[in-house]
Tab-separated table of C-alpha atoms in Angstrom:
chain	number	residue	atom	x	y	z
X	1112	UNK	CA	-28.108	67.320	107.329
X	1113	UNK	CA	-25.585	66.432	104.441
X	1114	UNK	CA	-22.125	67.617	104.684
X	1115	UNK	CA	-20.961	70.285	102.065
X	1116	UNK	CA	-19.198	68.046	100.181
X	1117	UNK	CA	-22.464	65.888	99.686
X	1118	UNK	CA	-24.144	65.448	96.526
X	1119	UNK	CA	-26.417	67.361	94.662
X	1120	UNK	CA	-28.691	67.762	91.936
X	1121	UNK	CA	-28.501	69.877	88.165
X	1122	UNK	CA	-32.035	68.889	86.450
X	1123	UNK	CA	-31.298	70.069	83.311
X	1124	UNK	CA	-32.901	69.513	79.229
X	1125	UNK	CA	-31.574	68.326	76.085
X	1126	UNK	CA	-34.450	70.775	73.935
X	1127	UNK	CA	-36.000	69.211	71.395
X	1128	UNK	CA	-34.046	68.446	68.558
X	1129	UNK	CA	-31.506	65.710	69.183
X	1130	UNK	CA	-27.894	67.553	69.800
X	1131	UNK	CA	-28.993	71.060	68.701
X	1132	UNK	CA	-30.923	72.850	71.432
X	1133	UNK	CA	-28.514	72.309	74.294
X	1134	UNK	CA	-26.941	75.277	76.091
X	1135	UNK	CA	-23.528	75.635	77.152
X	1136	UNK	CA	-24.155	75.089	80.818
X	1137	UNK	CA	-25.979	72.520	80.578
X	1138	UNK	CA	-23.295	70.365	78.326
X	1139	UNK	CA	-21.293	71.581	81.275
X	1140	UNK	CA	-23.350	70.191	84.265
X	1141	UNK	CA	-23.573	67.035	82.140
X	1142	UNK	CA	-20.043	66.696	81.458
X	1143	UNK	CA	-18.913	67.365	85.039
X	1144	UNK	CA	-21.743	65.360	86.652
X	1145	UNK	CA	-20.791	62.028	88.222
X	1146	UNK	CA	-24.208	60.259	87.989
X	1147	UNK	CA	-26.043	61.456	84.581
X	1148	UNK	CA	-29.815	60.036	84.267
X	1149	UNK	CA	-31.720	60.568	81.062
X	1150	UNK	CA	-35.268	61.036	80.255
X	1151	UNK	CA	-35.326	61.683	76.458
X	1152	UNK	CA	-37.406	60.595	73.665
X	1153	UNK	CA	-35.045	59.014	71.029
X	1154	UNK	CA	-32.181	56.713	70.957
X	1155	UNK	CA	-30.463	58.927	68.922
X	1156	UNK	CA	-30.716	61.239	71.438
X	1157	UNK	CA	-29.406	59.057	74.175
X	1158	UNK	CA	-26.514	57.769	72.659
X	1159	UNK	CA	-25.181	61.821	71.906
X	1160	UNK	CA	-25.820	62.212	75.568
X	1161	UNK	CA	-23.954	59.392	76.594
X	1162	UNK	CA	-21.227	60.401	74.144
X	1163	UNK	CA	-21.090	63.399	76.306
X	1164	UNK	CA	-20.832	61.333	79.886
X	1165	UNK	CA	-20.885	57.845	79.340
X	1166	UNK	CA	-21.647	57.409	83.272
X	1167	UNK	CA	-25.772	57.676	82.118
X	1168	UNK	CA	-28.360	56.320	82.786
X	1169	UNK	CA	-32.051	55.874	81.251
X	1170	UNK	CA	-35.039	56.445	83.034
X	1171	UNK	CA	-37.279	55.153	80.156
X	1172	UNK	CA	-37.139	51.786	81.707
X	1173	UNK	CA	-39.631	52.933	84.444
X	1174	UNK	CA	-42.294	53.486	82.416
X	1175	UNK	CA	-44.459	49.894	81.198
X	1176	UNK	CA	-48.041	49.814	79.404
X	1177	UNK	CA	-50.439	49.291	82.064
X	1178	UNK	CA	-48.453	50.563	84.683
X	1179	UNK	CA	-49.991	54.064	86.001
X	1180	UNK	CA	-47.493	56.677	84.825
X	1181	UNK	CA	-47.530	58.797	88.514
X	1182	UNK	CA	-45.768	55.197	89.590
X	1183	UNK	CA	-43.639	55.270	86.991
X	1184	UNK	CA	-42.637	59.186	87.779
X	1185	UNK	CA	-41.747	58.468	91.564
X	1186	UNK	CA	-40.449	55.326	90.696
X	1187	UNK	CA	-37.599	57.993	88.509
X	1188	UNK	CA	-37.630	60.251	91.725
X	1189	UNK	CA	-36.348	57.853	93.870
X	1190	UNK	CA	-33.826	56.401	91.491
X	1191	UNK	CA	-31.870	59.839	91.240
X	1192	UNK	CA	-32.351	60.756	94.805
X	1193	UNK	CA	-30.203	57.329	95.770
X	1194	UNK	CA	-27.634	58.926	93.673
X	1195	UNK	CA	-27.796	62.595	95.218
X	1196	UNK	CA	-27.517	60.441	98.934
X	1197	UNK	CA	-24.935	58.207	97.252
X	1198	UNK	CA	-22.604	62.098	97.396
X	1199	UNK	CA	-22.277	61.927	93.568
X	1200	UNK	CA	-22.849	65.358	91.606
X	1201	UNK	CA	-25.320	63.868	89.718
X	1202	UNK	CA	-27.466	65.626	86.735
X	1203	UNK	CA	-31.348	64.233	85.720
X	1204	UNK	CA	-31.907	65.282	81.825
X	1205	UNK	CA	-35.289	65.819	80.484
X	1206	UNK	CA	-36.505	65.924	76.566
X	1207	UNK	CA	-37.365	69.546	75.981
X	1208	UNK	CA	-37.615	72.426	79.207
X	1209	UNK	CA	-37.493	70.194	82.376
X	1210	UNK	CA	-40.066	72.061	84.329
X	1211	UNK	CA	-42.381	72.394	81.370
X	1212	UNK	CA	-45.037	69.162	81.329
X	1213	UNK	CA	-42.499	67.607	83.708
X	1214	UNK	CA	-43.689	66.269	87.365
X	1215	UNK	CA	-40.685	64.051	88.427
X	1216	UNK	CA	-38.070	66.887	87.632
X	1217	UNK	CA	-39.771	69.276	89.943
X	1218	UNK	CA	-40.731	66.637	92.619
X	1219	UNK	CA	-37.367	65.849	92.584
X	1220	UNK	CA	-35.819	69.344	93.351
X	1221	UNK	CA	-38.676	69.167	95.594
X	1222	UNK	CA	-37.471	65.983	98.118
X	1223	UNK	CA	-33.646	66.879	97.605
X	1224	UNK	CA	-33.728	70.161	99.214
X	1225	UNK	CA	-36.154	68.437	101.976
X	1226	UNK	CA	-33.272	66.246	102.562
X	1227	UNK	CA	-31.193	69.227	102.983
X	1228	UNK	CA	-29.263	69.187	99.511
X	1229	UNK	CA	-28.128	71.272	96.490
X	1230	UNK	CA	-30.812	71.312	93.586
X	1231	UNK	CA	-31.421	73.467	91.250
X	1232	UNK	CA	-33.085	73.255	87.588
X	1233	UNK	CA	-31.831	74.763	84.396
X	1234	UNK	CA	-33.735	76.522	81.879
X	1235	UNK	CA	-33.797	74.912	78.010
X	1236	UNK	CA	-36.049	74.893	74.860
X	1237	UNK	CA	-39.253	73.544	75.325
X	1238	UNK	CA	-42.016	72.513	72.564
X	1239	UNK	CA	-43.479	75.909	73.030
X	1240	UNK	CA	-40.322	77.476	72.087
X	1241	UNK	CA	-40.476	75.811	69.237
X	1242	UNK	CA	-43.907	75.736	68.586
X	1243	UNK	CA	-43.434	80.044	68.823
X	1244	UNK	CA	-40.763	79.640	66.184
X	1245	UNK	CA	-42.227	77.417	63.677
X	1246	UNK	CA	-45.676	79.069	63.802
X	1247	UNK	CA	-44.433	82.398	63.979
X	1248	UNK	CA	-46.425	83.598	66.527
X	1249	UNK	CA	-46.208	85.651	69.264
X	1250	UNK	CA	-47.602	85.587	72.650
X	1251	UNK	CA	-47.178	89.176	73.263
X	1252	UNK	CA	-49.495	89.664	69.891
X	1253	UNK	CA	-53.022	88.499	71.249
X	1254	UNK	CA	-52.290	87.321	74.637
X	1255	UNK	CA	-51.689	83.550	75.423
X	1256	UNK	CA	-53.228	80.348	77.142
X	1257	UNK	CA	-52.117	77.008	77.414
X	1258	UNK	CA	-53.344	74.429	79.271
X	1259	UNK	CA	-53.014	70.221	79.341
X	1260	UNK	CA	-56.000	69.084	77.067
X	1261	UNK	CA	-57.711	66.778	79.549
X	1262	UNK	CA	-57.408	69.295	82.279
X	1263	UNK	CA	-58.824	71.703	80.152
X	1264	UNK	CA	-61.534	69.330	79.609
X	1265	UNK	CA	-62.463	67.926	82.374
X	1266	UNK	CA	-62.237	70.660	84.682
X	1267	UNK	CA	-64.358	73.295	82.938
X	1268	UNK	CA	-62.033	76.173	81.922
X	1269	UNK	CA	-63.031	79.215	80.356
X	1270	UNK	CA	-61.207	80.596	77.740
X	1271	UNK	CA	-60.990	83.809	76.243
X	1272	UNK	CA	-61.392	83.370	72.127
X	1273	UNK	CA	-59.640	86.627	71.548
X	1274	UNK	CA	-55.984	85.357	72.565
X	1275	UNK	CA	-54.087	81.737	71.360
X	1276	UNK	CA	-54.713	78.890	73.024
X	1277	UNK	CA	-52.308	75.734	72.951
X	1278	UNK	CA	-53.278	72.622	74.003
X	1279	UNK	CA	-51.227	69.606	75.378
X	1280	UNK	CA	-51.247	66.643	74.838
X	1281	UNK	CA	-54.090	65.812	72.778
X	1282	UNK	CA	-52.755	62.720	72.269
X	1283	UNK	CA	-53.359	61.549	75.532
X	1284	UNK	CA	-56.985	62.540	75.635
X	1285	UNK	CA	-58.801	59.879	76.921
X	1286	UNK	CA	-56.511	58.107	79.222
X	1287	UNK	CA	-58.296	59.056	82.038
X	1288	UNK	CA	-56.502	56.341	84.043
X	1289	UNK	CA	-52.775	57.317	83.591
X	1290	UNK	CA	-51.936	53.933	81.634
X	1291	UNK	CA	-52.448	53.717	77.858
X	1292	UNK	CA	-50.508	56.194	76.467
X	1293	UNK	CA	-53.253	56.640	73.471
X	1294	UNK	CA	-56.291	58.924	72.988
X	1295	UNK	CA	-59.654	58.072	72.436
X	1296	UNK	CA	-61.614	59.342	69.433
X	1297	UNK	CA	-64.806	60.647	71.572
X	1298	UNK	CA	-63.243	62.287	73.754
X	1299	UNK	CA	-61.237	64.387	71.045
X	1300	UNK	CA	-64.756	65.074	69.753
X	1301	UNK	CA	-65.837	66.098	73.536
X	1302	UNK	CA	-63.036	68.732	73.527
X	1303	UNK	CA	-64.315	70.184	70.298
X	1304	UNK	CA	-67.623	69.733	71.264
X	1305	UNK	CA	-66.832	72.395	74.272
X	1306	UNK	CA	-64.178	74.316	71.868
X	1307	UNK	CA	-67.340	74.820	69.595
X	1308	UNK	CA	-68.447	77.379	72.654
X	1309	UNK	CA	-66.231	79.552	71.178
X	1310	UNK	CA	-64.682	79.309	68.211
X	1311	UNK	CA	-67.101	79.112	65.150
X	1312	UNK	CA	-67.628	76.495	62.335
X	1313	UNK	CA	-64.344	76.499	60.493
X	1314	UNK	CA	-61.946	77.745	62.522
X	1315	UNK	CA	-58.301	76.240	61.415
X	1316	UNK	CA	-55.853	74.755	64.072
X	1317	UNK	CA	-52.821	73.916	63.762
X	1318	UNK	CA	-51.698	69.887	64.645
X	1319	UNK	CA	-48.125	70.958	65.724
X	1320	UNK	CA	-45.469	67.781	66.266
X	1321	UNK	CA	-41.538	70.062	66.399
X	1322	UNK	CA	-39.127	67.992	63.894
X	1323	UNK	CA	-36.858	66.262	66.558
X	1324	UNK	CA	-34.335	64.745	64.528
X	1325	UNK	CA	-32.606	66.479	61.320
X	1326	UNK	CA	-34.443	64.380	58.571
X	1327	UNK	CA	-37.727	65.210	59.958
X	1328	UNK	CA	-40.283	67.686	58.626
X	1329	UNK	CA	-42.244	69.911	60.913
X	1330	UNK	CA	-46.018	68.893	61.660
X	1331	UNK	CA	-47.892	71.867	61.354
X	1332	UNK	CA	-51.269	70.355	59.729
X	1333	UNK	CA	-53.880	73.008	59.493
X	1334	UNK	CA	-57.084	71.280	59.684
X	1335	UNK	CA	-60.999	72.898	60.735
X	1336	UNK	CA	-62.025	72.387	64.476
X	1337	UNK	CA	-65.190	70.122	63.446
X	1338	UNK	CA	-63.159	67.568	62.017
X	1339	UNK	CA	-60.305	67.539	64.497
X	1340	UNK	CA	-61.867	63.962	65.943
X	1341	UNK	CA	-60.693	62.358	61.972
X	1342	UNK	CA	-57.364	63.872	62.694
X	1343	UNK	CA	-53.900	61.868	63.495
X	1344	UNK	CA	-52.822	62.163	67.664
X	1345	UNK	CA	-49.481	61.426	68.538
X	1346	UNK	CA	-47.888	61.345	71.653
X	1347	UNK	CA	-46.059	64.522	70.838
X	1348	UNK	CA	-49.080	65.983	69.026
X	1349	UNK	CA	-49.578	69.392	70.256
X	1350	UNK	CA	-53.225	71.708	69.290
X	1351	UNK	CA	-52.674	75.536	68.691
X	1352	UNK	CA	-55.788	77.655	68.001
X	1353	UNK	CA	-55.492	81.275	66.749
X	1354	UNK	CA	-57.268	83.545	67.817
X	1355	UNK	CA	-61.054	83.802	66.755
X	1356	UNK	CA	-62.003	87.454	67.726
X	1357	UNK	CA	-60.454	90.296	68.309
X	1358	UNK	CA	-59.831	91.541	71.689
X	1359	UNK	CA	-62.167	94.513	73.217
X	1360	UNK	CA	-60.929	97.760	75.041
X	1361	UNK	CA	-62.428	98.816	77.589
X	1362	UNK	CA	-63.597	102.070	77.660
X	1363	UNK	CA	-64.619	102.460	81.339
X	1364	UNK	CA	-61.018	101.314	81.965
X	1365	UNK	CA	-60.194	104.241	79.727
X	1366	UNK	CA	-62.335	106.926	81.389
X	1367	UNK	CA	-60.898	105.703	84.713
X	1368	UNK	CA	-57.488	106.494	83.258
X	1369	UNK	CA	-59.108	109.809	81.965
X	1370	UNK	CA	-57.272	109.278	78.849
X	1371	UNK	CA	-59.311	108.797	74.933
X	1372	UNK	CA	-59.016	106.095	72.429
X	1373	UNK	CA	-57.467	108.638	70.016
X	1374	UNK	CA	-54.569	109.187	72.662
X	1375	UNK	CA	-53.423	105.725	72.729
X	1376	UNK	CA	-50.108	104.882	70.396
X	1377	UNK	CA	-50.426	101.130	69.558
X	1378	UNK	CA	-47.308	98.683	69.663
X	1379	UNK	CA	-46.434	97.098	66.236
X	1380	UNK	CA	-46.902	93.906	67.954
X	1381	UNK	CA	-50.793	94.844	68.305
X	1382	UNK	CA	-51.064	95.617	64.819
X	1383	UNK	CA	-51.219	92.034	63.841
X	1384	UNK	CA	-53.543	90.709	65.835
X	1385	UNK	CA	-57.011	89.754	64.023
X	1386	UNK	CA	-59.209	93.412	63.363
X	1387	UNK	CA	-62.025	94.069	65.876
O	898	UNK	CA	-21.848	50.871	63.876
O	899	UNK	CA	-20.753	53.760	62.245
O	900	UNK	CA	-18.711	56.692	63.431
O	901	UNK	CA	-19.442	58.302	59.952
O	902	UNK	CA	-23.025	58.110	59.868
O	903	UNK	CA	-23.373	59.346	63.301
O	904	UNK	CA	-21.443	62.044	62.446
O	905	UNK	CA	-23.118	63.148	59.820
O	906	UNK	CA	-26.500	62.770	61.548
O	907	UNK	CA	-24.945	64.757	64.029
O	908	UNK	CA	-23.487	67.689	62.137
O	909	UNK	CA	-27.043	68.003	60.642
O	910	UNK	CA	-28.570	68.774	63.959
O	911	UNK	CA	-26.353	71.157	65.021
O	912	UNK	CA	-25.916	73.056	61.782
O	913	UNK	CA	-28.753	74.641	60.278
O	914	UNK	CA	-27.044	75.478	57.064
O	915	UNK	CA	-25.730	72.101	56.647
O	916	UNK	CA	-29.251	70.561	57.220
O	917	UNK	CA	-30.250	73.238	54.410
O	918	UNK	CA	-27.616	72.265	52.061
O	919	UNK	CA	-28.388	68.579	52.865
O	920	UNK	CA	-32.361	69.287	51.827
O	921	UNK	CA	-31.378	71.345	48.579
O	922	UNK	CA	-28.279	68.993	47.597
O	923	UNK	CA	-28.748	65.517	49.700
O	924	UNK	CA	-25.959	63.770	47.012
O	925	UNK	CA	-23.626	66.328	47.169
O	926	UNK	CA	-23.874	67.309	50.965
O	927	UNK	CA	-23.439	63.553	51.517
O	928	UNK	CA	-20.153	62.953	48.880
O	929	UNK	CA	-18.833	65.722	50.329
O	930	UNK	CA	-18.777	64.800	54.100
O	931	UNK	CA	-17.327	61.386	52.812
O	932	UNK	CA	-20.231	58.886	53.465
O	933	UNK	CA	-20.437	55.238	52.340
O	934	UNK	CA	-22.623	54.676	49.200
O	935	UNK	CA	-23.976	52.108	51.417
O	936	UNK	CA	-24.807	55.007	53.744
O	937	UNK	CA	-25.655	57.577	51.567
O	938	UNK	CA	-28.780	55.382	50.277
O	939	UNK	CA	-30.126	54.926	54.160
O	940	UNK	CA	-29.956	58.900	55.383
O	941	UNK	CA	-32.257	59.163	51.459
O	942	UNK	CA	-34.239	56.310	52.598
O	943	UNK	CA	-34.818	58.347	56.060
O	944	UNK	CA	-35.459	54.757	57.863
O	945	UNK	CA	-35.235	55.680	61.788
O	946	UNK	CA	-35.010	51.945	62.583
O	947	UNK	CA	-32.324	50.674	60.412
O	948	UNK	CA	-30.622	54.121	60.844
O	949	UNK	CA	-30.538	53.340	65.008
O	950	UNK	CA	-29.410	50.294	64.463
O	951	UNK	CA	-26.671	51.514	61.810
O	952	UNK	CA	-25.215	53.886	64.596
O	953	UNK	CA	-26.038	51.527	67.585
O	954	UNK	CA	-28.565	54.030	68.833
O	955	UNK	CA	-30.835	52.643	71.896
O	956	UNK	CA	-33.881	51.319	70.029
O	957	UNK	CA	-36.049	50.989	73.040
O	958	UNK	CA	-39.316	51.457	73.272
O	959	UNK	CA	-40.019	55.681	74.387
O	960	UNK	CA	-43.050	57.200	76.057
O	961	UNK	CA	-43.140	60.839	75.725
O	962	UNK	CA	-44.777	62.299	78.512
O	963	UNK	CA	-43.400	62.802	81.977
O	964	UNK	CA	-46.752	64.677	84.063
């Protein structure tokens, strides 16, 4: 068991947009930290951090074309675990929310309190926080879903066409064997393909990419389902459909209540959702 | 590298009204935080690469996703 002075672990993020998005206790745990490893997607980025502590370290140099990413992930783990046994207070920083669309941060957290140590994660601004901002939507409005494309795929989910749906990752659709790091047009026209189930011949989505760095624009490309195949994938490209329908109340649900339609005082926030 | 630039770049991303001045008034935002001509033309040019380089930003190669 590790002694109490031994070290321990802050996973923390740097949000999205280089130097903006970070929140005062994290710029704390990453100034105080005595091992800082980084996991971000810009070298702008990375040199602001290591402005901040200049004890950091990279992570990026894990990952290699051709090399499965899982490898690449534990290969990260094990890296700031050595530090944690080392006894150094050491912080791991993730682009974005570190426990959103992150497996090493959790895993992580996961084998350090095995090991009997201090680890905790730290909330920050993830792509859906932005993606919520610069969309202006709200999940409260017609209800929410979100999955990682090829998951969605592959595995069969059903979705419900009366609430948003966000999709990750598009731009990895297609590497099926963890190692490309690019998409494949036919499988982008497999997804809509089994999108087409629900949502009808010209629905618009949204191609969202959040503007990372100050002199960037937003990405939020509305373009029809059908031709979402001809469309440009990026790594960070992320696919938001609106709702298609409107959502149904259920009137046994409302007998069992014994209350009427008429009774019911709607919130604002159901006002603008898409007419039944 | 430049201090200047960096800080510029910098006081962009964590200002959102500077960042607006900067997109309605790029020459006069610029002049008045005190950049270079030299450096003035490469934030208009928007060129991530030779901006990096300019304010010895890591230029390595970055995968984005991490699950």
């Amino acid at each position: 068991m590790p002694e109490e002075n031994a070290g321990r672990l802050s996973v923390v993020g740097a949000g999205i947009r280089y130097a903006g998005q970070l929140t005062t206790e994290t710029r704390n745990l990453i100034q105080n930290a005595d091992q800082v490893f980084a996991l971000v997607t810009d070298g702008f980025t990375l040199k602001w951090l290591a402005e901040l502590n200049p004890r950091l370290t990279s992570l990026q140099h894990h990952y290699r074309v051709g090399r499965q990413r899982d490898e690449s992930y534990r290969a990260m783990v094990d890296e700031v675990l050595a530090s944690v046994r080392n006894g150094l207070r050491t912080c791991a920083i993730f682009y974005g929310h570190p426990g959103v669309y992150v497996w090493p941060s959790h895993e992580m957290i996961r084998r350090a309190h095995d090991e009997g140590y201090v680890a905790k994660m730290f909330p920050a601004i993830s792509a859906e926080d932005c993606l919520i901002a610069d969309l202006d939507v709200d999940p409260a409005a017609s209800g929410w879903q979100s999955y990682e494309a090829m998951d969605f795929l592959l595995y069969g989910r059903q979705i419900d066409p009366s609430a948003a749906l966000v999709l990750w990752q598009v731009g990895a659709l297609g590497d099926h064997r963890r190692r490309s790091f690019v998409s494949q047009r036919h499988w982008v026209q497999s997804l809509v393909d089994r999108l087409q189930r629900w949502y009808p011949s010209g629905h618009e989505v949204v191609l969202y990419e959040a503007a990372a760095f100050p002199l960037d624009e937003t990405r939020m490309e509305i373009v029809m389902l059908e031709v979402l195949a001809d469309a440009t994938l990026n790594p960070i490209t992320t696919l938001y459909l609106p709702p298609a329908t409107a959502p149904e109340l259920d009137r046994e649900r409302l007998s069992h209540l014994g209350i009427e339609e008429s009774e019911l005082a709607l919130g604002e926030y159901q006002r603008s959702r898409i007419k039944g | 590298m430049s201090a200047d630039l960096k800080g510029f770049l910098k006081s962009l991303a964590e200002d959102p009204d500077k960042l607006a001045q900067y997109k309605s008034d790029p020459d006069a935002t610029m002049q008045d935080h005190g950049l270079s001509d030299e450096h003035q033309m490469m934030v208009k040019k928007g060129d991530k690469e030779e901006l990096k380089k300019e304010t010895g930003a890591d230029d390595a190669e970055v995968q984005f996703w991490v699950v």
